[in-house]
GROMACS .gro file of C-alpha atoms in nm:
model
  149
    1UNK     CA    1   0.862   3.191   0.550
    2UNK     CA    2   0.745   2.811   0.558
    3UNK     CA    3   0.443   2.720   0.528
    4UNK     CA    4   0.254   2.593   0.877
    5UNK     CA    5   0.197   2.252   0.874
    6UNK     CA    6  -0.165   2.092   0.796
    7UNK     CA    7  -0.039   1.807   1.012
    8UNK     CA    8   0.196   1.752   1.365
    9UNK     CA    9   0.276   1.410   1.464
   10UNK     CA   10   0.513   1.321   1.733
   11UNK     CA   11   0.571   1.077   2.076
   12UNK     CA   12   0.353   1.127   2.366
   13UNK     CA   13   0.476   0.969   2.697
   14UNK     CA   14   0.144   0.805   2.780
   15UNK     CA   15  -0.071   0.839   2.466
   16UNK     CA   16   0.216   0.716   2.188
   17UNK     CA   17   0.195   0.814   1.843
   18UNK     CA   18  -0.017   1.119   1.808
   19UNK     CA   19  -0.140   1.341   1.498
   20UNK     CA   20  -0.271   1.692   1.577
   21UNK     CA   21  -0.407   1.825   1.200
   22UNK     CA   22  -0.390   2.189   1.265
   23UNK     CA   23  -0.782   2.263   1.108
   24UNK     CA   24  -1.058   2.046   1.115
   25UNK     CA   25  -1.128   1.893   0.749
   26UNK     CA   26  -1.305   1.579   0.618
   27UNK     CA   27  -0.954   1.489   0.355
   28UNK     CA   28  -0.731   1.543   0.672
   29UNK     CA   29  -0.918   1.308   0.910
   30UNK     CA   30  -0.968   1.051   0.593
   31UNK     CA   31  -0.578   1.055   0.539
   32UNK     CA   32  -0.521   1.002   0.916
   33UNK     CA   33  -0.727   0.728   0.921
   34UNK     CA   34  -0.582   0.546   0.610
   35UNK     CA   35  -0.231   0.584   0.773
   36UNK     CA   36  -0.321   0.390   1.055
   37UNK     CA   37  -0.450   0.692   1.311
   38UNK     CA   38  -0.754   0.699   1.479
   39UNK     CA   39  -0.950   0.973   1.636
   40UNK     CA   40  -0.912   1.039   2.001
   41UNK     CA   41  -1.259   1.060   2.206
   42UNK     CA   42  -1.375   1.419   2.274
   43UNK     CA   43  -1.011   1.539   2.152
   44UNK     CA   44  -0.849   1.692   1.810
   45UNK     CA   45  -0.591   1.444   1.862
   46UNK     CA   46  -0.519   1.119   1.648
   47UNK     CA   47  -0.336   0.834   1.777
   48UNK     CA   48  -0.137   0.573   1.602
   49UNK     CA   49  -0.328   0.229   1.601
   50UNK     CA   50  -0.172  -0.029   1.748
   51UNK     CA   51   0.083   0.133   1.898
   52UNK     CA   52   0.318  -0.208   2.021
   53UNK     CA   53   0.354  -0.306   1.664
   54UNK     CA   54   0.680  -0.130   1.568
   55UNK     CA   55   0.551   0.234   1.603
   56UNK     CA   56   0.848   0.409   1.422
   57UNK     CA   57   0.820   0.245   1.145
   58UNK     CA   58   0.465   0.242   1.059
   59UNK     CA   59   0.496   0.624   1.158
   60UNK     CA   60   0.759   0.710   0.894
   61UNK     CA   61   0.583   0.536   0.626
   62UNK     CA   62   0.259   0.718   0.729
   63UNK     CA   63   0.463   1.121   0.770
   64UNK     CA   64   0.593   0.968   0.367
   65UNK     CA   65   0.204   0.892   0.297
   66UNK     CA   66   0.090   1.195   0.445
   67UNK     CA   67   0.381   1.378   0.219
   68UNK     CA   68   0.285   1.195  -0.072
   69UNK     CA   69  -0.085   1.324  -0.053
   70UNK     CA   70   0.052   1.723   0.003
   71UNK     CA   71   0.002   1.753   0.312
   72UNK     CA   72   0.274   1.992   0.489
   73UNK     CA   73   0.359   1.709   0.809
   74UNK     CA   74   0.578   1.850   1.056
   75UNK     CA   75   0.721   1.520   1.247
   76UNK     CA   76   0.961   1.457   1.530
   77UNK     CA   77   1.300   1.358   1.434
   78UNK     CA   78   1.255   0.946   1.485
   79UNK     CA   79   0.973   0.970   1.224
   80UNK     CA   80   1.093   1.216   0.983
   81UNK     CA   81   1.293   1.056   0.700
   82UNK     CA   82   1.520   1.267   0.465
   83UNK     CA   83   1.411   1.281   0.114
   84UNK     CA   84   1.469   0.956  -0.073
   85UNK     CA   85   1.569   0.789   0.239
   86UNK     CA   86   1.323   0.458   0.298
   87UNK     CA   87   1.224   0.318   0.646
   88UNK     CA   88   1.419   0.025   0.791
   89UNK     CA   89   1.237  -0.307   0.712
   90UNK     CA   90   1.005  -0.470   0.926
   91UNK     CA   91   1.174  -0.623   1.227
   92UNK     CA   92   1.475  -0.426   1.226
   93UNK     CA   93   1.789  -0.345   0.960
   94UNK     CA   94   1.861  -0.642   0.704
   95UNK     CA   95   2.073  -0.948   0.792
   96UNK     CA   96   2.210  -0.970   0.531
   97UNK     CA   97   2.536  -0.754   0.428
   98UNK     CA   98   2.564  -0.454   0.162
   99UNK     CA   99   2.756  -0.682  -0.109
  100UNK     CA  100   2.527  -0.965  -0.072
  101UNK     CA  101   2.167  -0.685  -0.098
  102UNK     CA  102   2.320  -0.564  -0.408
  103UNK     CA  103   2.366  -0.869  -0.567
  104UNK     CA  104   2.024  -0.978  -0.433
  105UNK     CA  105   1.919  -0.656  -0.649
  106UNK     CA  106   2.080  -0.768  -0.926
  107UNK     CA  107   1.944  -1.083  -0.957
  108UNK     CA  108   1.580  -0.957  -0.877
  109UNK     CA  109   1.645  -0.711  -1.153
  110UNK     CA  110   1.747  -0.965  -1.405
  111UNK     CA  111   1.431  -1.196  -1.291
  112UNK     CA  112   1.253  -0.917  -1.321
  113UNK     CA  113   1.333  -0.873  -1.680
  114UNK     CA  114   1.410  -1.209  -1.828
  115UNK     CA  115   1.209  -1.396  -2.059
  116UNK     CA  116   1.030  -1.673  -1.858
  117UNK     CA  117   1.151  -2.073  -1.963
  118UNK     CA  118   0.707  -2.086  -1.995
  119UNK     CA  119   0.764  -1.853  -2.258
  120UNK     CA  120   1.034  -1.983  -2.473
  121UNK     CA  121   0.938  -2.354  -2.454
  122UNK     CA  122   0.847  -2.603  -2.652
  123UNK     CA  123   0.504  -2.591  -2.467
  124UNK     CA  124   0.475  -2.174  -2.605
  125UNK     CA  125   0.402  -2.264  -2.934
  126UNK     CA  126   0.098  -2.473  -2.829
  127UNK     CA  127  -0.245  -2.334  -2.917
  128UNK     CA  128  -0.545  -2.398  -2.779
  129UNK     CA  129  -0.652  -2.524  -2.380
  130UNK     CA  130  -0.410  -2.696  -2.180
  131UNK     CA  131  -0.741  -2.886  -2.047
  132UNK     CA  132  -1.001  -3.051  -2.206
  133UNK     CA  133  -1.286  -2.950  -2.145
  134UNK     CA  134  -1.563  -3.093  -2.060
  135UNK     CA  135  -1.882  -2.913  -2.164
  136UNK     CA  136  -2.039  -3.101  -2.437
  137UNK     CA  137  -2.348  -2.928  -2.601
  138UNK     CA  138  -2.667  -3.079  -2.580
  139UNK     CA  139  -2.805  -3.251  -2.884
  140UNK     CA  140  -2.984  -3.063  -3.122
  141UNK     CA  141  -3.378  -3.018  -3.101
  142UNK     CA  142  -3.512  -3.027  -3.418
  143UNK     CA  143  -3.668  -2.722  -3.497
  144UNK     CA  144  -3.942  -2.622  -3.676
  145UNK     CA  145  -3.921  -2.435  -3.941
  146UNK     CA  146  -4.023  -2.032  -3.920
  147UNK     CA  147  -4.415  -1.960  -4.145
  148UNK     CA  148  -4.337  -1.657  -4.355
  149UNK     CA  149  -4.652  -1.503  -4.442
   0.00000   0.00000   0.00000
């Protein structure tokens, strides 16, 4: 038998987004709130904030969140991604096409891993400030000798 979920979100007509954590606890509301749902006035309810900038998306990353922290999340279909499977990006699917985000990949990967032209230049083996500086020390005060007794 599966486990009831700690959390429910899905679409409500009127209110939007809304999260309905099935027992009242101080870690539930805190991970509602740092997934972008607030508390509903005189209500159990949560509702997603700003619910006009793109809703779906922002809820799927926050059921993953939610996930992520072991919570059980039940979600509606629209917000509940299969395992592995990442939300669309901001804005809508990518322009560009498959062949040309893999070889984007690719070349972020080898970026990602190359030895930067900083490193292997002539300026590398250079020790010392790239700046001068410009603190000078004050001159000396003479001192006085320390009396030993």
């Amino acid at each position: 038998m599966a486990e009831a979920p700690h959390i429910t979100i899905g679409h409500h007509p009127d209110a939007g987004v809304l999260a309905a954590p099935s027992h009242d606890h101080h870690v539930t509301e805190h991970l509602l709130r740092r997934v972008g749902f607030e508390p509903l006035p005189d209500s159990r309810l949560y509702a997603l904030t700003e619910p006009g900038r793109d809703p779906v998306r922002r809820t799927q990353l926050a059921v993953q969140s939610l996930r992520s922290a072991r919570q059980n999340v039940s979600a509606d279909a629209a917000y509940d991604l299969h395992p592995g499977e990442r939300p669309p990006p901001p804005g809508g699917p990518p322009k560009e096409p498959p062949l040309a985000a893999a070889s984007t990949q690719q070349r972020r990967a080898q970026a990602a891993t190359a030895v930067s032209p900083a490193r292997t230049g002539p300026a590398a083996a250079q020790v010392g400030p790239l700046t001068e500086s410009t603190y000078r020390p004050s001159p000396a005060v003479a001192r006085q000798p320390a009396h030993h007794h």
